[in-house]
CSV table of C-alpha atoms in Angstrom, one decimal:
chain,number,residue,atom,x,y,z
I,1218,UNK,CA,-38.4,14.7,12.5
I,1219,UNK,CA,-39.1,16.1,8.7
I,1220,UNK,CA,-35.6,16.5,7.3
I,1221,UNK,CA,-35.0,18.0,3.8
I,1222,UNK,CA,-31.6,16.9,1.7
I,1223,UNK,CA,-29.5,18.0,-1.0
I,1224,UNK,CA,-27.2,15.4,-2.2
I,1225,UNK,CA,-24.0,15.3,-4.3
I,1226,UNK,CA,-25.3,13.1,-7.2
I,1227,UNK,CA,-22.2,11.8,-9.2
I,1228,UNK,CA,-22.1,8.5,-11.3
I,1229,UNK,CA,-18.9,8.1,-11.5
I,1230,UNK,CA,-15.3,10.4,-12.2
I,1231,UNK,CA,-16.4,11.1,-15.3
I,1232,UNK,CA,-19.9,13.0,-14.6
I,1233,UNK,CA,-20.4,16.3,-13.7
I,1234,UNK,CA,-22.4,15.3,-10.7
I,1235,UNK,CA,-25.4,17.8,-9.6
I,1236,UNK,CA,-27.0,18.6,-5.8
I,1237,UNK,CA,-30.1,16.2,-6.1
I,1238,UNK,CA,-33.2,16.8,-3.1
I,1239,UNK,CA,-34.9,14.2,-1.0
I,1240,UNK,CA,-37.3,14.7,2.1
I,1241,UNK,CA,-37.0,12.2,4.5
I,1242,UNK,CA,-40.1,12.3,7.4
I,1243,UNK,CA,-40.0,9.9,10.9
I,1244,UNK,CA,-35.8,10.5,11.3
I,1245,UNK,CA,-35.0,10.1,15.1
I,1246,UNK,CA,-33.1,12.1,17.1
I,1247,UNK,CA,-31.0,9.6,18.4
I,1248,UNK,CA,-29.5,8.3,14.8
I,1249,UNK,CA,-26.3,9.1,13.5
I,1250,UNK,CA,-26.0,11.2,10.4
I,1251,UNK,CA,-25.0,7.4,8.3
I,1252,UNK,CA,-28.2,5.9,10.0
I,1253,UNK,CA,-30.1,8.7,8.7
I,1254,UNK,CA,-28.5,8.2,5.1
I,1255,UNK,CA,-29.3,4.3,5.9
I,1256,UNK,CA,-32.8,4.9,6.3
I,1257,UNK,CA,-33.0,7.4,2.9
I,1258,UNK,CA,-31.7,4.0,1.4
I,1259,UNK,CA,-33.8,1.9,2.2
I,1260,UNK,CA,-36.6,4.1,0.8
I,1261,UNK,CA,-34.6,4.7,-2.6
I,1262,UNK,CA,-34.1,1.0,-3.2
I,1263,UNK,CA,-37.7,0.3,-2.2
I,1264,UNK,CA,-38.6,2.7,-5.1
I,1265,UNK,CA,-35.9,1.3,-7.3
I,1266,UNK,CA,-33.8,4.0,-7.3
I,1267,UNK,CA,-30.1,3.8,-7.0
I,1268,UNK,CA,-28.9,4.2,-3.4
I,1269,UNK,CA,-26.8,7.0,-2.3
I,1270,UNK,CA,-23.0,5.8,-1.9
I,1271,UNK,CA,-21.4,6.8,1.1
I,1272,UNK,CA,-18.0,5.6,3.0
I,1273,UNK,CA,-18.7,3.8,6.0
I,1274,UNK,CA,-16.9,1.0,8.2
I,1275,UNK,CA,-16.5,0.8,12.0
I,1276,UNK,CA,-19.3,3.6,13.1
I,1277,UNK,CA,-17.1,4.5,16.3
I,1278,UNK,CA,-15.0,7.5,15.1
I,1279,UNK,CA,-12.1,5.4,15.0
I,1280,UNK,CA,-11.2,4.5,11.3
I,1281,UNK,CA,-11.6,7.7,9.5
I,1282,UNK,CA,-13.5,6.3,6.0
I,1283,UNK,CA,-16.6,8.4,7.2
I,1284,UNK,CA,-16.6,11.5,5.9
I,1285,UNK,CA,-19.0,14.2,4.0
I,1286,UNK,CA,-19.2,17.8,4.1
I,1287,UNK,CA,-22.4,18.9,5.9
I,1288,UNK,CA,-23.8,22.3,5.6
I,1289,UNK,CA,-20.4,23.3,3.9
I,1290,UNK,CA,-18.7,22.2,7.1
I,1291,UNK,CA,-16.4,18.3,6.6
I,1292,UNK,CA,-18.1,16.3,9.1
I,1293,UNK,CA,-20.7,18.5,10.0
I,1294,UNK,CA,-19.7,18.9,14.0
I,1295,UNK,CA,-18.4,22.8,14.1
I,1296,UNK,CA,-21.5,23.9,11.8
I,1297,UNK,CA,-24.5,22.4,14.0
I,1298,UNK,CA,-26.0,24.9,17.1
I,1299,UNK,CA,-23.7,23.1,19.7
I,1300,UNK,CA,-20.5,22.4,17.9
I,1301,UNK,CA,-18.9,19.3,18.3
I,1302,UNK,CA,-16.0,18.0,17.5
I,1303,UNK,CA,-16.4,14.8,15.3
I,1304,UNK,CA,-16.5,12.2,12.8
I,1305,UNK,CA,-19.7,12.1,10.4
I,1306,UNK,CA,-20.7,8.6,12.2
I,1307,UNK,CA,-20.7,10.1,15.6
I,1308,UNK,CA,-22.9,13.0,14.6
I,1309,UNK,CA,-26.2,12.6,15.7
I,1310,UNK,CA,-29.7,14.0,14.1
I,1311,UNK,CA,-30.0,15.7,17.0
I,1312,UNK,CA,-28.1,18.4,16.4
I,1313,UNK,CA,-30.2,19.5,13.9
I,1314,UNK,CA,-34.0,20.9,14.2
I,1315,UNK,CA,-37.4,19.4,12.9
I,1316,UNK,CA,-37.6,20.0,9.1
I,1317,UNK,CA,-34.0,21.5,8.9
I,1318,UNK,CA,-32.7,21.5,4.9
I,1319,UNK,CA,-29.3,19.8,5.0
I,1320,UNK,CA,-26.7,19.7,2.2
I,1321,UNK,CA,-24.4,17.0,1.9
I,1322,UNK,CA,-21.7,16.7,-0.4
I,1323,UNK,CA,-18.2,15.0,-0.5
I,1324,UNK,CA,-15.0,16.1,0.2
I,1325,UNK,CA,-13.5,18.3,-2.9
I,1326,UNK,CA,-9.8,18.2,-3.3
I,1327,UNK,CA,-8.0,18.1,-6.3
I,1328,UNK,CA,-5.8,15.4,-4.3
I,1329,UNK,CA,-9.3,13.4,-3.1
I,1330,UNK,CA,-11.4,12.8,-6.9
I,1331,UNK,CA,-14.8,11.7,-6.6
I,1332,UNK,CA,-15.8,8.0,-7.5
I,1333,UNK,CA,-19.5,8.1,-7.2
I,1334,UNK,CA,-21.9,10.1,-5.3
I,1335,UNK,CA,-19.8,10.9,-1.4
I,1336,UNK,CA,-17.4,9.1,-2.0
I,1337,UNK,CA,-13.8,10.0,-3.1
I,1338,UNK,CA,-10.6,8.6,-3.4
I,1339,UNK,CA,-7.9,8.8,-0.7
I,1340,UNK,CA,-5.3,6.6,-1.9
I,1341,UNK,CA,-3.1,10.0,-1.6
I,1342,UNK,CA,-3.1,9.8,1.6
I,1343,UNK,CA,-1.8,6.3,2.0
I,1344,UNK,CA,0.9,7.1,-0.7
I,1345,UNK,CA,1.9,9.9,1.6
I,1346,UNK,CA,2.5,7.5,4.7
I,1347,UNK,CA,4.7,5.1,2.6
I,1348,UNK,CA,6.5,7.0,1.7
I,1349,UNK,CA,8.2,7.9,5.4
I,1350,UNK,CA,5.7,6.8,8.1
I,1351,UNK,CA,7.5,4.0,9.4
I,1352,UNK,CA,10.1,3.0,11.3
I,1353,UNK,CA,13.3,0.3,10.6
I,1354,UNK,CA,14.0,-0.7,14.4
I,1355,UNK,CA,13.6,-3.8,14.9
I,1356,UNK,CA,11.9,-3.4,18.0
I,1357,UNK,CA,10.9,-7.0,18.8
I,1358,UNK,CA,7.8,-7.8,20.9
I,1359,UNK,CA,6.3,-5.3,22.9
I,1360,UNK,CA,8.7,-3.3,25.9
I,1361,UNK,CA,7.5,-3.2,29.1
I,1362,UNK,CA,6.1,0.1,29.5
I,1363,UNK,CA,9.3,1.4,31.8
I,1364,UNK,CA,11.9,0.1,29.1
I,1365,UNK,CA,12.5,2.9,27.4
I,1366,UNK,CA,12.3,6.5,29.4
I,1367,UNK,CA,10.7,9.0,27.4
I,1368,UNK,CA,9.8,12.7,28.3
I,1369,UNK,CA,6.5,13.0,29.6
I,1370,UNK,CA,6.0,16.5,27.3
I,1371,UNK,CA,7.3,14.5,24.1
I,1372,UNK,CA,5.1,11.6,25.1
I,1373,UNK,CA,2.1,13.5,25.5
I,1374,UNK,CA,2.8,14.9,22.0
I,1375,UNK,CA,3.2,11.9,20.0
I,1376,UNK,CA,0.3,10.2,21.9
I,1377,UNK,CA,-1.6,13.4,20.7
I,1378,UNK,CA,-0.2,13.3,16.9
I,1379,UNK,CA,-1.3,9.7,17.0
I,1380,UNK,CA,-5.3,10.3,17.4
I,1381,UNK,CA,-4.6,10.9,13.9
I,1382,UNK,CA,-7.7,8.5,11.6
I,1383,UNK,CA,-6.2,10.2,8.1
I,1384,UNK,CA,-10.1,10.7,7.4
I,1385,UNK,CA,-9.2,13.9,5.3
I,1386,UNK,CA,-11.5,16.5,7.0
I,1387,UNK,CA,-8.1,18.7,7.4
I,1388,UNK,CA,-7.6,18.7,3.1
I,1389,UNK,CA,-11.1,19.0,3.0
I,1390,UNK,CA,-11.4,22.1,5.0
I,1391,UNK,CA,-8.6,23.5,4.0
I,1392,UNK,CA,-9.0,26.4,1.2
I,1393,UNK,CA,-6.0,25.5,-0.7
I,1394,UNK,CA,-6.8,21.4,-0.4
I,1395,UNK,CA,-3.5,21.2,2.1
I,1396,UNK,CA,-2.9,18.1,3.6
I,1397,UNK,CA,-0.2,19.6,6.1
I,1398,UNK,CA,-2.0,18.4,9.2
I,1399,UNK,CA,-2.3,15.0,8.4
I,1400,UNK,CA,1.4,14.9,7.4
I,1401,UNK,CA,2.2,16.5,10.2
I,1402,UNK,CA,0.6,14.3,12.8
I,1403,UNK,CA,2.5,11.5,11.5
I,1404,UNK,CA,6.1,13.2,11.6
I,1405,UNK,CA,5.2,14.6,14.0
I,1406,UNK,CA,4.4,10.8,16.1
I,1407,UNK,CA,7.7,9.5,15.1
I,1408,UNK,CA,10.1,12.4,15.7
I,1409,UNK,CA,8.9,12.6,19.7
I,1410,UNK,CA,9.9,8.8,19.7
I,1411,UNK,CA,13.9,7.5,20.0
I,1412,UNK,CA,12.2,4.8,17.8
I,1413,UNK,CA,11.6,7.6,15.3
I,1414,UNK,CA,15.0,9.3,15.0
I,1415,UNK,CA,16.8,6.9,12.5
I,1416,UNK,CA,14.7,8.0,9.8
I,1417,UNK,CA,13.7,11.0,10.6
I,1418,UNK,CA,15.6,13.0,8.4
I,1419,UNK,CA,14.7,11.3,5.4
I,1420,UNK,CA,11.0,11.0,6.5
I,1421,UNK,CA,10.1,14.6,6.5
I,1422,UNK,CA,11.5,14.8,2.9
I,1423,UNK,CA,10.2,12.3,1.8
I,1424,UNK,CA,6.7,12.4,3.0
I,1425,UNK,CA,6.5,16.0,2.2
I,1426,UNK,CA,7.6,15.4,-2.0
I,1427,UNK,CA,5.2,13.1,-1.9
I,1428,UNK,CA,2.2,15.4,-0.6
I,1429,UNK,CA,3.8,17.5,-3.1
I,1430,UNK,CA,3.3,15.1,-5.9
I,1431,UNK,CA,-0.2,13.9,-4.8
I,1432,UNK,CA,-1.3,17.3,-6.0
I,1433,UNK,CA,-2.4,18.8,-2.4
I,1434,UNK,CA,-1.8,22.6,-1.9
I,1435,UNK,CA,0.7,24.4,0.2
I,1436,UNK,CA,-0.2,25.5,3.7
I,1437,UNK,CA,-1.2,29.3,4.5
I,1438,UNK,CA,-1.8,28.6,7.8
I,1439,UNK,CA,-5.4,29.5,8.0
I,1440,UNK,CA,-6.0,26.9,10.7
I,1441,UNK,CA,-9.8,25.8,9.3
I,1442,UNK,CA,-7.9,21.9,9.2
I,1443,UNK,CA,-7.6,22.1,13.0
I,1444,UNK,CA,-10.7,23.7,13.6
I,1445,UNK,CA,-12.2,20.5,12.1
I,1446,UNK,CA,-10.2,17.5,12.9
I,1447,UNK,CA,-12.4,15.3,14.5
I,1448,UNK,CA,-9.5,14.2,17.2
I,1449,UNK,CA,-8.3,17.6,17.4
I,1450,UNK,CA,-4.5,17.1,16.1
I,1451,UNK,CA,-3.3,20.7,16.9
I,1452,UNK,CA,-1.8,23.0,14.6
I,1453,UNK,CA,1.5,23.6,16.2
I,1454,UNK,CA,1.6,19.6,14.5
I,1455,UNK,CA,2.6,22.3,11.4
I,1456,UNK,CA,4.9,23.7,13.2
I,1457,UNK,CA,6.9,20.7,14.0
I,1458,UNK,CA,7.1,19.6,10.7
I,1459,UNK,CA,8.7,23.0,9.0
I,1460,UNK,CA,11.2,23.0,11.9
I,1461,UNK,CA,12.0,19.1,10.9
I,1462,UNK,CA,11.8,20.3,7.2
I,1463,UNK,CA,14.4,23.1,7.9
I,1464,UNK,CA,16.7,21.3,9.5
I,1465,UNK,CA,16.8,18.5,7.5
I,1466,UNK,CA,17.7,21.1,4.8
I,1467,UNK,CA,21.0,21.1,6.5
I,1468,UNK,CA,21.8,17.7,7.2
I,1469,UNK,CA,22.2,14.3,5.2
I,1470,UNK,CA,21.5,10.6,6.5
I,1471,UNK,CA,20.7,12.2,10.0
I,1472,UNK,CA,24.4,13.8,9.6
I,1473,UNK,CA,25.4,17.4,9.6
I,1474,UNK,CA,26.5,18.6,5.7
């Protein structure tokens, strides 16, 4: 295939960065979106042009660094003719048709600032998780699986809530840069778990001042974050989480005020 692109140009924090256009002729059907970036590389650092920076590490869909918006859509999966639901390394070329123009650009949050080209800083997120996401049980080596009984409903629930890769796509779709259904997904985990409940109190506070602090927006319940998240962390996640927030609004160190 022919494939035309306009790419998010930025040197570093500091630039204004600018949509640049590349055409890109012999792209496969069967490579990922990355491997198609891969091969646009190759031919820029033949030509000794700088190379366009992207995040990438396992290629599987299972770490979450991927991640561009594609066609105005983050990860590109919902905007294509068959929708998908995935990460940007899972997306293949051929979802899209023989000399499509495709616009790539990185994810813009006020939360997630831009480092060079596609790729932004996330940090936030990881400030978010230590501030609660854990758990102070000392739980020891691994339980046999019939150790602890645990209702298959609230199981099913934190195994969902756990898909979670913290890629962003959620802030990234989200109008007001919201970062509720990442958060969410991990209180969410922990408070279906006995291992979960010592903290759990504190942990929606303190996770949620932190999102606060990191600068994302407040949720409006639009429901674009779902609509995107590659592993399909469900909204009522959001839900969860204000009734955790509420509640803990009446009670201190797991105790009733």
């Amino acid at each position: 295939m022919k494939i035309n692109l306009r790419i998010w140009r930025q040197r570093n924090a500091d630039d204004h960065g600018r949509l640049v256009e590349y055409t890109l002729d012999g792209v496969s059907g069967d490579m990922s979106f990355l491997e198609m970036l891969d091969q646009l590389n190759e031919q820029l650092t033949e030509k000794g042009e700088d190379p366009v920076a992207f995040d990438s590490d396992c290629r599987e869909g299972i770490c979450g660094q991927c991640g561009v918006v594609i066609n105005g859509v983050p990860h590109g999966g919902q905007g294509v003719a068959q929708p998908v639901r995935t990460t940007t390394c899972q997306l293949h070329m051929r979802s899209f048709a023989d000399g499509s123009t495709i616009t790539i650009e990185p994810w813009k949050a006020a939360a997630f600032p831009v480092l060079r080209d596609l790729v932004v800083d996330r940090f936030a997120l990881d400030r978010v998780i230590e501030a609660g996401g854990y758990i102070s049980v000392n739980t020891g080596a691994a339980p046999d699986a019939h150790a602890v009984q645990i209702n298959k409903k609230r199981a099913d629930r934190a195994f969902d809530a756990a898909t979670c890769i913290g890629c962003g796509a959620c802030v990234a779709a989200c109008p007001n840069g919201s970062a509720m259904l990442f958060t969410s997904a991990k209180i969410t985990h922990l408070a279906m778990l006995p291992q979960g409940q010592p903290e759990r109190v504190l942990r929606v506070k303190s996770m949620v001042a932190e999102q606060d602090a990191e600068g994302f927006g407040g949720c409006t319940n639009i429901g674009e974050c779902a609509a995107v998240c590659p592993k399909g962390i469900p909204l009522e996640s959001i839900s969860q989480l204000n009734r955790d927030l509420i509640a803990s609004l009446f009670k201190h160190d797991g105790k009733e005020d």
